[in-house]
């Protein structure tokens, strides 16, 4: 839409490093990527992420090559395995084997003509085997709902030269109840999903945090909220733990495109 293109252009002008577009099952995501590229000049556009069941690897590789040729090397393909339900619903194989399936998909991207290079793809990896695969066969990892402690451990696995770009929900308010309400509405839809539930349990969260909606402890651990100083401190904690880039998602805004909040965040030194 014209509004999304205008918003992308402003993000570019504000100096942010990347626009992360949610991919869900992949439907329409490449068209959205192209709209963002067309509206901008400098900023990278990343899919955050495309579920591999929604796109044929050969077609995805061809479209990636076209976008890179038309708009410069500004496209990063974020890829995710999703879950067994999505795999079956979108034509995945019987028997859900995440590592084998992602490996096969990366093989197909390698074999395509032209191929999608290692530096042009990143995995939504959270578990140790997928993180290891991301380190070996992609630019790095884009994990969802993780703590700074998780990032420190992931950095030790992937090494110093790979990209670690965690997702971080942000609520720009110092009202604790308001911030927690916005975060709870968003996080509540994910914490029962098997992959995220397992990841959060591995990070030390329990039934107390996950059963009846996200607990306050969980919200505080995987989100950033408060004034700009508090947000800056929280992002700094992720950077200190090894994150190269923190993908911010503004929650609780009054508009679909939270341009006021983006402008405020752009004033934080070192955030972009």
Tab-separated table of C-alpha atoms in Angstrom:
chain	number	residue	atom	x	y	z
A	1	UNK	CA	0.000	0.000	0.000
A	2	UNK	CA	1.008	3.621	-0.342
A	3	UNK	CA	1.058	3.958	3.435
A	4	UNK	CA	3.480	1.064	3.898
A	5	UNK	CA	5.745	2.479	1.191
A	6	UNK	CA	5.727	5.903	2.835
A	7	UNK	CA	6.524	4.297	6.172
A	8	UNK	CA	9.440	2.370	4.644
A	9	UNK	CA	10.822	5.542	3.090
A	10	UNK	CA	10.721	7.262	6.465
A	11	UNK	CA	12.530	4.373	8.162
A	12	UNK	CA	15.188	4.681	5.478
A	13	UNK	CA	15.481	8.418	6.050
A	14	UNK	CA	15.677	7.929	9.830
A	15	UNK	CA	18.765	5.776	9.359
A	16	UNK	CA	17.564	2.385	10.553
A	17	UNK	CA	19.562	-0.546	9.223
A	18	UNK	CA	16.835	-2.963	8.172
A	19	UNK	CA	13.121	-3.476	7.755
A	20	UNK	CA	12.007	-6.927	8.928
A	21	UNK	CA	8.821	-8.142	7.258
A	22	UNK	CA	6.911	-11.022	8.838
A	23	UNK	CA	6.581	-13.844	6.349
A	24	UNK	CA	4.058	-16.190	7.981
A	25	UNK	CA	3.351	-18.851	5.324
A	26	UNK	CA	5.045	-16.804	2.629
A	27	UNK	CA	1.925	-15.679	0.764
A	28	UNK	CA	2.583	-12.301	-0.820
A	29	UNK	CA	5.814	-11.740	1.062
A	30	UNK	CA	8.013	-11.229	-2.004
A	31	UNK	CA	5.626	-8.638	-3.379
A	32	UNK	CA	5.809	-6.838	-0.028
A	33	UNK	CA	9.607	-6.990	-0.105
A	34	UNK	CA	9.659	-5.432	-3.561
A	35	UNK	CA	7.332	-2.607	-2.493
A	36	UNK	CA	9.687	-1.776	0.367
A	37	UNK	CA	12.736	-1.905	-1.890
A	38	UNK	CA	11.072	0.310	-4.468
A	39	UNK	CA	10.247	2.904	-1.797
A	40	UNK	CA	13.750	3.045	-0.313
A	41	UNK	CA	17.334	3.651	-1.363
A	42	UNK	CA	19.667	2.330	1.334
A	43	UNK	CA	17.945	0.217	3.972
A	44	UNK	CA	18.068	-3.597	3.854
A	45	UNK	CA	14.795	-5.496	3.618
A	46	UNK	CA	14.675	-8.834	5.425
A	47	UNK	CA	11.968	-11.462	5.660
A	48	UNK	CA	11.401	-12.230	9.294
A	49	UNK	CA	10.653	-14.982	8.371
A	50	UNK	CA	9.429	-17.007	5.390
A	51	UNK	CA	8.215	-20.484	6.323
A	52	UNK	CA	9.936	-22.829	3.915
A	53	UNK	CA	6.707	-24.741	3.145
A	54	UNK	CA	5.181	-21.707	1.441
A	55	UNK	CA	7.755	-21.253	-1.331
A	56	UNK	CA	9.422	-23.527	-3.825
A	57	UNK	CA	13.169	-23.066	-3.317
A	58	UNK	CA	13.938	-22.705	-7.026
A	59	UNK	CA	11.288	-20.014	-7.444
A	60	UNK	CA	12.432	-18.216	-4.295
A	61	UNK	CA	16.029	-18.234	-5.545
A	62	UNK	CA	14.996	-16.816	-8.921
A	63	UNK	CA	12.948	-14.044	-7.306
A	64	UNK	CA	15.781	-13.245	-4.891
A	65	UNK	CA	18.210	-12.897	-7.795
A	66	UNK	CA	15.798	-10.615	-9.625
A	67	UNK	CA	15.300	-8.369	-6.596
A	68	UNK	CA	19.039	-8.148	-5.975
A	69	UNK	CA	19.640	-7.240	-9.612
A	70	UNK	CA	16.908	-4.599	-9.655
A	71	UNK	CA	17.469	-2.992	-6.256
A	72	UNK	CA	21.021	-3.812	-5.194
A	73	UNK	CA	22.194	-6.249	-2.569
A	74	UNK	CA	19.647	-5.217	0.027
A	75	UNK	CA	17.577	-8.393	0.386
A	76	UNK	CA	18.080	-10.849	3.254
A	77	UNK	CA	15.996	-14.008	3.204
A	78	UNK	CA	14.993	-15.024	6.711
A	79	UNK	CA	13.880	-18.658	6.632
A	80	UNK	CA	12.032	-20.699	9.238
A	81	UNK	CA	10.889	-24.292	9.587
A	82	UNK	CA	7.601	-23.335	11.290
A	83	UNK	CA	5.899	-26.420	12.781
A	84	UNK	CA	4.407	-29.770	11.810
A	85	UNK	CA	0.895	-28.345	11.321
A	86	UNK	CA	2.146	-25.699	8.895
A	87	UNK	CA	4.267	-28.270	7.093
A	88	UNK	CA	1.307	-30.567	6.506
A	89	UNK	CA	-1.045	-27.722	5.586
A	90	UNK	CA	1.353	-26.331	3.000
A	91	UNK	CA	2.465	-29.569	1.430
A	92	UNK	CA	5.298	-30.615	3.716
A	93	UNK	CA	6.453	-34.191	3.902
A	94	UNK	CA	4.927	-36.687	6.288
A	95	UNK	CA	7.068	-36.983	9.384
A	96	UNK	CA	8.371	-33.688	10.667
A	97	UNK	CA	12.183	-33.550	10.745
A	98	UNK	CA	13.150	-29.890	11.172
A	99	UNK	CA	16.902	-30.169	10.685
A	100	UNK	CA	16.664	-32.520	7.717
A	101	UNK	CA	13.948	-30.426	6.069
A	102	UNK	CA	15.809	-27.147	6.478
A	103	UNK	CA	19.040	-28.755	5.291
A	104	UNK	CA	17.294	-30.035	2.176
A	105	UNK	CA	15.830	-26.601	1.501
A	106	UNK	CA	19.257	-24.977	1.826
A	107	UNK	CA	20.624	-27.636	-0.541
A	108	UNK	CA	17.980	-26.590	-3.062
A	109	UNK	CA	18.898	-22.912	-2.685
A	110	UNK	CA	22.539	-23.864	-3.249
A	111	UNK	CA	21.670	-25.849	-6.357
A	112	UNK	CA	19.468	-23.189	-7.925
A	113	UNK	CA	20.779	-21.158	-10.851
A	114	UNK	CA	21.511	-18.550	-9.690
A	115	UNK	CA	21.850	-19.753	-6.115
A	116	UNK	CA	21.108	-17.898	-2.891
A	117	UNK	CA	24.458	-17.413	-1.196
A	118	UNK	CA	25.168	-18.067	2.459
A	119	UNK	CA	25.449	-14.323	3.125
A	120	UNK	CA	21.985	-13.685	1.661
A	121	UNK	CA	20.038	-15.971	4.013
A	122	UNK	CA	19.505	-16.201	7.769
A	123	UNK	CA	17.667	-18.813	9.813
A	124	UNK	CA	15.057	-18.387	12.524
A	125	UNK	CA	17.031	-20.757	14.691
A	126	UNK	CA	16.424	-21.281	18.407
A	127	UNK	CA	17.236	-24.892	19.303
A	128	UNK	CA	20.896	-25.967	19.434
A	129	UNK	CA	20.842	-28.100	16.278
A	130	UNK	CA	19.177	-25.402	14.196
A	131	UNK	CA	21.555	-22.773	15.594
A	132	UNK	CA	24.468	-24.963	14.558
A	133	UNK	CA	22.962	-25.346	11.082
A	134	UNK	CA	22.482	-21.580	10.846
A	135	UNK	CA	26.119	-20.997	11.748
A	136	UNK	CA	27.348	-23.450	9.141
A	137	UNK	CA	25.044	-22.640	6.264
A	138	UNK	CA	23.729	-19.094	6.601
A	139	UNK	CA	24.638	-15.579	7.624
A	140	UNK	CA	23.508	-16.313	11.170
A	141	UNK	CA	20.358	-16.466	13.254
A	142	UNK	CA	17.238	-14.362	13.846
A	143	UNK	CA	15.724	-15.801	17.052
A	144	UNK	CA	12.248	-14.971	18.371
A	145	UNK	CA	11.332	-14.346	22.026
A	146	UNK	CA	14.745	-14.762	23.576
A	147	UNK	CA	16.596	-13.242	26.516
A	148	UNK	CA	20.043	-11.646	26.602
A	149	UNK	CA	21.313	-14.798	28.322
A	150	UNK	CA	20.103	-16.837	25.373
A	151	UNK	CA	21.962	-14.489	23.029
A	152	UNK	CA	25.190	-14.943	24.969
A	153	UNK	CA	24.901	-18.718	24.635
A	154	UNK	CA	23.995	-18.482	20.943
A	155	UNK	CA	27.005	-16.268	20.298
A	156	UNK	CA	29.281	-18.858	21.868
A	157	UNK	CA	27.891	-21.453	19.441
A	158	UNK	CA	27.852	-19.486	16.177
A	159	UNK	CA	31.203	-17.744	16.659
A	160	UNK	CA	32.175	-14.110	16.376
A	161	UNK	CA	31.760	-13.726	12.609
A	162	UNK	CA	28.101	-14.741	12.243
A	163	UNK	CA	25.139	-12.361	12.516
A	164	UNK	CA	23.011	-12.602	15.645
A	165	UNK	CA	19.845	-10.525	15.153
A	166	UNK	CA	17.233	-11.212	17.843
A	167	UNK	CA	13.660	-9.975	17.626
A	168	UNK	CA	12.638	-7.671	20.490
A	169	UNK	CA	9.110	-6.354	21.158
A	170	UNK	CA	9.096	-2.748	22.415
A	171	UNK	CA	6.392	-0.819	24.294
A	172	UNK	CA	7.149	2.885	24.605
A	173	UNK	CA	5.448	3.640	27.911
A	174	UNK	CA	6.600	3.896	31.518
A	175	UNK	CA	3.205	2.687	32.747
A	176	UNK	CA	3.936	-0.889	33.823
A	177	UNK	CA	0.319	-2.050	33.573
A	178	UNK	CA	-0.087	-0.560	30.113
A	179	UNK	CA	3.184	-2.046	28.906
A	180	UNK	CA	2.418	-5.492	30.291
A	181	UNK	CA	-1.088	-5.462	28.821
A	182	UNK	CA	0.229	-4.668	25.333
A	183	UNK	CA	2.983	-7.271	25.615
A	184	UNK	CA	0.633	-9.905	27.001
A	185	UNK	CA	-1.814	-9.477	24.112
A	186	UNK	CA	0.995	-10.026	21.642
A	187	UNK	CA	2.964	-12.764	23.371
A	188	UNK	CA	-0.098	-14.739	24.380
A	189	UNK	CA	-0.671	-16.009	20.843
A	190	UNK	CA	2.796	-17.551	20.639
A	191	UNK	CA	3.662	-19.074	23.993
A	192	UNK	CA	1.502	-22.169	23.503
A	193	UNK	CA	3.023	-22.960	20.112
A	194	UNK	CA	5.262	-26.006	20.511
A	195	UNK	CA	8.475	-24.525	19.114
A	196	UNK	CA	8.280	-21.282	21.110
A	197	UNK	CA	7.030	-23.032	24.232
A	198	UNK	CA	9.956	-25.433	24.098
A	199	UNK	CA	12.441	-22.618	23.502
A	200	UNK	CA	11.110	-20.606	26.433
A	201	UNK	CA	11.262	-23.642	28.726
A	202	UNK	CA	14.856	-24.217	27.662
A	203	UNK	CA	15.527	-20.614	28.679
A	204	UNK	CA	14.266	-21.363	32.193
A	205	UNK	CA	10.574	-20.500	32.052
A	206	UNK	CA	7.971	-22.877	33.498
A	207	UNK	CA	4.246	-23.541	33.656
A	208	UNK	CA	3.927	-20.571	35.997
A	209	UNK	CA	5.126	-18.318	33.164
A	210	UNK	CA	3.430	-20.027	30.245
A	211	UNK	CA	0.131	-21.621	31.236
A	212	UNK	CA	-2.237	-18.716	31.864
A	213	UNK	CA	-0.756	-16.195	29.456
A	214	UNK	CA	2.741	-14.757	29.792
A	215	UNK	CA	3.793	-14.027	33.355
A	216	UNK	CA	5.195	-10.660	34.357
A	217	UNK	CA	8.604	-12.302	34.683
A	218	UNK	CA	8.421	-13.589	31.115
A	219	UNK	CA	7.238	-10.254	29.743
A	220	UNK	CA	10.084	-8.400	31.427
A	221	UNK	CA	12.600	-10.974	30.195
A	222	UNK	CA	11.773	-10.942	26.471
A	223	UNK	CA	10.486	-7.404	25.859
A	224	UNK	CA	11.672	-3.831	26.280
A	225	UNK	CA	9.375	-1.222	27.795
A	226	UNK	CA	9.651	2.183	29.425
A	227	UNK	CA	11.023	5.539	28.338
A	228	UNK	CA	13.768	5.968	25.776
A	229	UNK	CA	16.511	5.531	28.362
A	230	UNK	CA	14.979	2.258	29.531
A	231	UNK	CA	14.635	1.028	25.946
A	232	UNK	CA	18.241	1.987	25.209
A	233	UNK	CA	19.424	0.120	28.304
A	234	UNK	CA	17.461	-2.968	27.345
A	235	UNK	CA	18.753	-2.993	23.765
A	236	UNK	CA	22.226	-2.486	25.221
A	237	UNK	CA	21.804	-5.649	27.272
A	238	UNK	CA	21.213	-7.640	24.090
A	239	UNK	CA	24.196	-6.029	22.382
A	240	UNK	CA	26.403	-6.702	25.411
A	241	UNK	CA	25.295	-10.341	25.214
A	242	UNK	CA	26.511	-10.608	21.622
A	243	UNK	CA	23.702	-9.332	19.392
A	244	UNK	CA	24.928	-7.479	16.306
A	245	UNK	CA	21.512	-6.140	15.367
A	246	UNK	CA	18.267	-5.987	17.367
A	247	UNK	CA	15.039	-6.101	15.331
A	248	UNK	CA	12.534	-3.910	17.175
A	249	UNK	CA	8.774	-4.419	16.939
A	250	UNK	CA	6.693	-1.619	18.465
A	251	UNK	CA	3.653	-2.877	20.369
A	252	UNK	CA	0.736	-0.921	21.776
A	253	UNK	CA	0.781	1.862	19.186
A	254	UNK	CA	-2.387	3.673	18.176
A	255	UNK	CA	-1.704	3.247	14.458
A	256	UNK	CA	-0.752	0.330	12.213
A	257	UNK	CA	2.514	2.020	11.306
A	258	UNK	CA	3.924	3.454	14.562
A	259	UNK	CA	5.779	6.328	12.931
A	260	UNK	CA	5.795	8.527	16.039
A	261	UNK	CA	7.440	5.747	18.023
A	262	UNK	CA	9.938	5.062	15.226
A	263	UNK	CA	10.963	8.719	15.252
A	264	UNK	CA	11.500	8.601	19.005
A	265	UNK	CA	13.513	5.376	18.808
A	266	UNK	CA	15.680	6.873	16.065
A	267	UNK	CA	17.001	9.421	18.588
A	268	UNK	CA	18.675	6.722	20.690
A	269	UNK	CA	22.432	6.795	20.128
A	270	UNK	CA	23.714	3.641	18.490
A	271	UNK	CA	20.282	2.064	18.035
A	272	UNK	CA	20.264	2.266	14.257
